[in-house]
């Protein structure tokens, strides 16, 4: 079933390319209706949204770029900062939708940081911003050390992916299934860009000061980049007029681990 879904999404997608420096930004698109942009997390690809795309595409035109240097997209020009990455995505949005089109934007983890920068500086046509598993808010967090993967092969490599999913992405180890492992392995194999090199501890906090569209916020209750400091995030967003939605039992990759709850929230 899981492999069927990934294959189905791959074969039913409309694939497009927009400029990314001297290279290309690769897009996958599904459905029709008002455009909805999804930005995946660090070391990821459109596959981070595998359990959400078909639900959302029932009524929306879903567009998911592989962020620069991740998935199928080429690396950005050396020295490109967060604003530069946001400009690449924003130019791609305009190229895919046309000038003046209205759309909504959702970002997960690193994608939430890029989405915040798009909303802050390149938000013409943007109606709403939703961020999931957002970091870089200048708030306390505990480091999450990961297991090296690239020097391992076979069963040892699969075990490392499973360990990293349990450490960072998925709260309940029983939910680390074949689909999660397939996505993690593909994303890891294709990741050439280290997002942490351009993200400062307060990068998103600064960008949000210039965001004036309605903001929605979602966290998994056991998000590894947040616990035990969830209350700080809730207070931070409440002070800005947003009540975060906390999904019980879920971890950082909340849109995958608690797909039904997130899909319902995103379409509510």
CSV table of C-alpha atoms in Angstrom, one decimal:
chain,number,residue,atom,x,y,z
A,1,UNK,CA,0.0,0.0,0.0
A,2,UNK,CA,2.7,2.5,1.0
A,3,UNK,CA,4.8,1.8,-2.1
A,4,UNK,CA,1.6,1.9,-4.2
A,5,UNK,CA,0.9,5.4,-2.8
A,6,UNK,CA,4.4,6.8,-3.6
A,7,UNK,CA,4.3,5.3,-7.1
A,8,UNK,CA,0.8,6.6,-7.7
A,9,UNK,CA,1.8,10.1,-6.6
A,10,UNK,CA,4.8,10.0,-8.8
A,11,UNK,CA,2.9,8.8,-11.9
A,12,UNK,CA,-0.1,11.2,-11.4
A,13,UNK,CA,2.0,14.3,-10.8
A,14,UNK,CA,2.5,17.1,-13.3
A,15,UNK,CA,6.2,17.7,-13.2
A,16,UNK,CA,7.6,21.2,-14.0
A,17,UNK,CA,10.8,23.1,-13.7
A,18,UNK,CA,11.6,26.8,-12.9
A,19,UNK,CA,15.0,28.6,-12.6
A,20,UNK,CA,17.2,28.1,-9.6
A,21,UNK,CA,20.3,30.1,-10.3
A,22,UNK,CA,22.0,28.4,-13.2
A,23,UNK,CA,20.1,25.2,-12.4
A,24,UNK,CA,16.5,24.1,-12.0
A,25,UNK,CA,13.9,23.9,-9.3
A,26,UNK,CA,11.7,20.8,-9.8
A,27,UNK,CA,8.0,21.0,-9.0
A,28,UNK,CA,5.3,18.2,-8.6
A,29,UNK,CA,1.7,19.2,-8.9
A,30,UNK,CA,-1.7,17.5,-8.4
A,31,UNK,CA,-5.4,18.5,-8.5
A,32,UNK,CA,-7.2,21.6,-9.5
A,33,UNK,CA,-8.8,24.6,-7.7
A,34,UNK,CA,-7.2,27.4,-5.7
A,35,UNK,CA,-3.5,26.9,-5.5
A,36,UNK,CA,-2.0,25.5,-2.3
A,37,UNK,CA,1.8,25.5,-1.9
A,38,UNK,CA,3.5,22.9,0.3
A,39,UNK,CA,7.2,23.3,1.4
A,40,UNK,CA,8.9,20.2,2.8
A,41,UNK,CA,11.5,19.9,5.6
A,42,UNK,CA,15.3,19.8,5.6
A,43,UNK,CA,16.9,16.8,3.9
A,44,UNK,CA,13.5,16.2,2.4
A,45,UNK,CA,11.4,16.3,-0.8
A,46,UNK,CA,7.8,16.4,-1.9
A,47,UNK,CA,7.6,13.0,-0.3
A,48,UNK,CA,7.3,14.6,3.2
A,49,UNK,CA,3.7,15.3,2.2
A,50,UNK,CA,2.9,11.8,0.8
A,51,UNK,CA,0.0,11.2,3.2
A,52,UNK,CA,-1.5,14.7,2.6
A,53,UNK,CA,-1.4,15.4,-1.1
A,54,UNK,CA,-4.3,13.2,-2.3
A,55,UNK,CA,-6.6,14.5,0.4
A,56,UNK,CA,-5.8,18.1,-0.2
A,57,UNK,CA,-5.9,17.7,-4.0
A,58,UNK,CA,-9.5,16.8,-3.9
A,59,UNK,CA,-10.4,20.5,-4.0
A,60,UNK,CA,-7.1,22.3,-4.4
A,61,UNK,CA,-4.3,22.7,-7.0
A,62,UNK,CA,-1.3,21.3,-5.0
A,63,UNK,CA,2.2,22.5,-5.9
A,64,UNK,CA,5.2,21.1,-4.1
A,65,UNK,CA,8.7,22.2,-5.1
A,66,UNK,CA,11.8,20.2,-4.1
A,67,UNK,CA,13.7,22.9,-2.2
A,68,UNK,CA,17.1,23.8,-3.7
A,69,UNK,CA,19.7,21.1,-3.3
A,70,UNK,CA,17.1,18.6,-2.1
A,71,UNK,CA,15.1,16.0,-3.9
A,72,UNK,CA,15.5,16.5,-7.7
A,73,UNK,CA,16.3,20.2,-7.5
A,74,UNK,CA,19.7,21.5,-8.2
A,75,UNK,CA,21.9,23.2,-5.6
A,76,UNK,CA,21.4,27.0,-5.2
A,77,UNK,CA,24.2,29.4,-6.1
A,78,UNK,CA,26.9,29.3,-3.5
A,79,UNK,CA,26.3,32.0,-0.8
A,80,UNK,CA,22.5,32.0,-1.2
A,81,UNK,CA,20.9,33.0,2.1
A,82,UNK,CA,17.4,32.3,3.4
A,83,UNK,CA,16.0,35.4,1.6
A,84,UNK,CA,17.7,34.2,-1.6
A,85,UNK,CA,16.1,30.7,-1.2
A,86,UNK,CA,12.7,32.4,-0.6
A,87,UNK,CA,13.2,34.5,-3.7
A,88,UNK,CA,13.9,31.4,-5.8
A,89,UNK,CA,10.7,29.7,-4.5
A,90,UNK,CA,8.6,32.9,-4.9
A,91,UNK,CA,9.8,33.4,-8.5
A,92,UNK,CA,8.8,29.8,-9.1
A,93,UNK,CA,5.4,30.4,-7.7
A,94,UNK,CA,4.9,33.3,-10.0
A,95,UNK,CA,6.1,31.3,-13.0
A,96,UNK,CA,3.8,28.4,-12.2
A,97,UNK,CA,0.7,30.5,-11.3
A,98,UNK,CA,1.1,33.7,-13.1
A,99,UNK,CA,1.2,37.2,-11.8
A,100,UNK,CA,-1.7,38.1,-9.4
A,101,UNK,CA,-2.8,34.6,-8.6
A,102,UNK,CA,-4.1,34.0,-5.1
A,103,UNK,CA,-2.7,31.1,-3.1
A,104,UNK,CA,-2.1,29.6,0.4
A,105,UNK,CA,1.2,28.5,1.7
A,106,UNK,CA,2.1,25.7,4.1
A,107,UNK,CA,5.6,24.9,5.4
A,108,UNK,CA,7.0,22.0,7.5
A,109,UNK,CA,10.2,22.4,9.6
A,110,UNK,CA,12.9,24.0,7.3
A,111,UNK,CA,10.0,24.6,4.8
A,112,UNK,CA,8.2,26.7,7.5
A,113,UNK,CA,11.2,28.9,7.8
A,114,UNK,CA,11.3,29.4,4.0
A,115,UNK,CA,7.6,30.0,4.0
A,116,UNK,CA,7.9,32.6,6.6
A,117,UNK,CA,10.5,34.5,4.5
A,118,UNK,CA,8.3,34.2,1.4
A,119,UNK,CA,5.3,35.6,3.4
A,120,UNK,CA,7.5,38.4,4.8
A,121,UNK,CA,9.0,39.7,1.6
A,122,UNK,CA,7.5,38.0,-1.4
A,123,UNK,CA,3.9,37.6,-0.4
A,124,UNK,CA,2.0,39.2,-3.2
A,125,UNK,CA,-1.0,37.0,-3.8
A,126,UNK,CA,-0.6,35.1,-0.5
A,127,UNK,CA,-3.8,34.7,1.5
A,128,UNK,CA,-2.7,32.5,4.5
A,129,UNK,CA,0.4,31.0,6.0
A,130,UNK,CA,0.5,27.7,7.9
A,131,UNK,CA,3.6,26.3,9.6
A,132,UNK,CA,4.2,22.9,11.0
A,133,UNK,CA,7.0,21.8,13.4
A,134,UNK,CA,8.5,25.3,13.2
A,135,UNK,CA,11.9,26.0,14.7
A,136,UNK,CA,14.2,29.0,14.5
A,137,UNK,CA,12.0,31.1,16.9
A,138,UNK,CA,14.8,32.1,19.2
A,139,UNK,CA,13.4,29.8,21.9
A,140,UNK,CA,15.0,27.1,24.0
A,141,UNK,CA,15.4,23.7,22.3
A,142,UNK,CA,17.4,20.5,23.0
A,143,UNK,CA,19.8,19.2,20.3
A,144,UNK,CA,18.7,16.0,18.5
A,145,UNK,CA,21.9,14.0,17.6
A,146,UNK,CA,21.4,11.8,14.5
A,147,UNK,CA,23.1,8.6,13.5
A,148,UNK,CA,25.5,8.8,10.5
A,149,UNK,CA,24.0,7.0,7.5
A,150,UNK,CA,26.2,7.5,4.4
A,151,UNK,CA,28.9,5.1,5.7
A,152,UNK,CA,26.5,2.3,6.2
A,153,UNK,CA,25.0,-0.2,3.8
A,154,UNK,CA,22.3,-2.9,3.8
A,155,UNK,CA,20.5,-3.7,7.0
A,156,UNK,CA,22.8,-1.3,8.9
A,157,UNK,CA,21.7,1.6,6.7
A,158,UNK,CA,18.0,0.7,7.2
A,159,UNK,CA,18.5,0.5,11.0
A,160,UNK,CA,20.2,3.9,11.0
A,161,UNK,CA,17.2,5.4,9.1
A,162,UNK,CA,14.8,3.8,11.5
A,163,UNK,CA,16.9,5.2,14.5
A,164,UNK,CA,16.9,8.7,13.0
A,165,UNK,CA,13.2,8.6,12.4
A,166,UNK,CA,12.6,7.6,16.0
A,167,UNK,CA,15.0,10.3,17.3
A,168,UNK,CA,13.7,13.2,15.3
A,169,UNK,CA,10.6,12.6,13.2
A,170,UNK,CA,8.1,10.1,14.6
A,171,UNK,CA,7.1,9.9,18.2
A,172,UNK,CA,5.7,6.3,18.2
A,173,UNK,CA,8.3,3.8,16.9
A,174,UNK,CA,5.4,1.5,16.0
A,175,UNK,CA,4.5,4.0,13.3
A,176,UNK,CA,7.8,3.8,11.6
A,177,UNK,CA,6.6,1.6,8.7
A,178,UNK,CA,7.9,0.7,5.3
A,179,UNK,CA,6.5,3.9,3.8
A,180,UNK,CA,8.3,6.1,6.4
A,181,UNK,CA,11.6,4.2,5.8
A,182,UNK,CA,11.2,4.4,2.0
A,183,UNK,CA,10.7,8.2,2.1
A,184,UNK,CA,13.5,8.7,4.6
A,185,UNK,CA,15.9,6.6,2.6
A,186,UNK,CA,15.1,8.3,-0.8
A,187,UNK,CA,15.2,11.8,0.8
A,188,UNK,CA,18.5,11.1,2.5
A,189,UNK,CA,20.1,9.7,-0.7
A,190,UNK,CA,19.1,12.8,-2.6
A,191,UNK,CA,19.9,15.5,-0.1
A,192,UNK,CA,23.0,17.6,-1.0
A,193,UNK,CA,22.1,20.8,0.9
A,194,UNK,CA,22.6,21.3,4.6
A,195,UNK,CA,19.8,23.7,5.7
A,196,UNK,CA,21.4,24.3,9.1
A,197,UNK,CA,24.2,26.2,7.4
A,198,UNK,CA,21.8,29.1,6.6
A,199,UNK,CA,19.4,29.0,9.5
A,200,UNK,CA,20.1,31.1,12.6
A,201,UNK,CA,18.4,30.3,15.9
A,202,UNK,CA,15.9,33.2,15.4
A,203,UNK,CA,15.6,33.2,11.6
A,204,UNK,CA,11.8,32.5,11.5
A,205,UNK,CA,11.1,34.8,14.5
A,206,UNK,CA,12.6,37.8,12.6
A,207,UNK,CA,10.7,36.9,9.4
A,208,UNK,CA,7.4,36.6,11.2
A,209,UNK,CA,7.6,40.2,12.3
A,210,UNK,CA,6.9,41.2,8.7
A,211,UNK,CA,4.1,38.7,8.1
A,212,UNK,CA,0.7,40.2,7.9
A,213,UNK,CA,-1.5,37.4,6.5
A,214,UNK,CA,-3.5,35.1,8.8
A,215,UNK,CA,-1.1,32.6,10.5
A,216,UNK,CA,-1.9,29.0,11.6
A,217,UNK,CA,0.5,26.9,13.6
A,218,UNK,CA,0.6,23.1,14.1
A,219,UNK,CA,2.9,21.0,16.3
A,220,UNK,CA,3.0,17.3,17.3
A,221,UNK,CA,2.7,17.0,21.0
A,222,UNK,CA,6.0,15.1,21.2
A,223,UNK,CA,7.9,17.1,18.6
A,224,UNK,CA,11.6,16.4,19.3
A,225,UNK,CA,12.8,19.9,18.4
A,226,UNK,CA,10.3,21.4,20.9
A,227,UNK,CA,10.0,19.1,24.0
A,228,UNK,CA,10.2,20.0,26.8
A,229,UNK,CA,9.7,23.6,25.8
A,230,UNK,CA,6.2,23.4,24.1
A,231,UNK,CA,4.8,26.0,26.5
A,232,UNK,CA,7.3,28.6,25.2
A,233,UNK,CA,6.0,28.1,21.7
A,234,UNK,CA,2.4,28.3,22.7
A,235,UNK,CA,3.1,31.6,24.6
A,236,UNK,CA,5.1,32.9,21.7
A,237,UNK,CA,2.3,32.4,19.1
A,238,UNK,CA,-0.5,33.4,21.5
A,239,UNK,CA,1.2,36.8,22.0
A,240,UNK,CA,1.0,37.2,18.2
A,241,UNK,CA,-2.7,36.3,18.1
A,242,UNK,CA,-2.4,32.7,17.0
A,243,UNK,CA,-3.5,29.7,19.0
A,244,UNK,CA,-1.3,26.7,18.0
A,245,UNK,CA,-2.9,23.4,17.3
A,246,UNK,CA,-1.1,20.6,19.2
A,247,UNK,CA,-1.7,17.1,17.8
A,248,UNK,CA,-1.8,14.5,20.6
A,249,UNK,CA,0.7,11.7,20.4
A,250,UNK,CA,2.5,12.9,17.3
A,251,UNK,CA,6.2,13.9,16.7
A,252,UNK,CA,8.0,16.4,14.5
A,253,UNK,CA,6.8,14.9,11.2
A,254,UNK,CA,3.2,15.4,12.3
A,255,UNK,CA,1.7,15.6,8.8
A,256,UNK,CA,2.9,12.0,8.3
A,257,UNK,CA,2.4,10.5,11.7
A,258,UNK,CA,-1.0,12.1,12.3
A,259,UNK,CA,-2.0,12.6,8.7
A,260,UNK,CA,-5.8,12.3,9.3
A,261,UNK,CA,-5.8,15.0,12.1
A,262,UNK,CA,-3.5,17.3,10.0
A,263,UNK,CA,-5.5,16.8,6.8
A,264,UNK,CA,-8.7,17.7,8.7
A,265,UNK,CA,-7.1,20.7,10.2
A,266,UNK,CA,-5.7,22.0,6.9
A,267,UNK,CA,-9.1,21.6,5.2
A,268,UNK,CA,-11.2,23.0,8.1
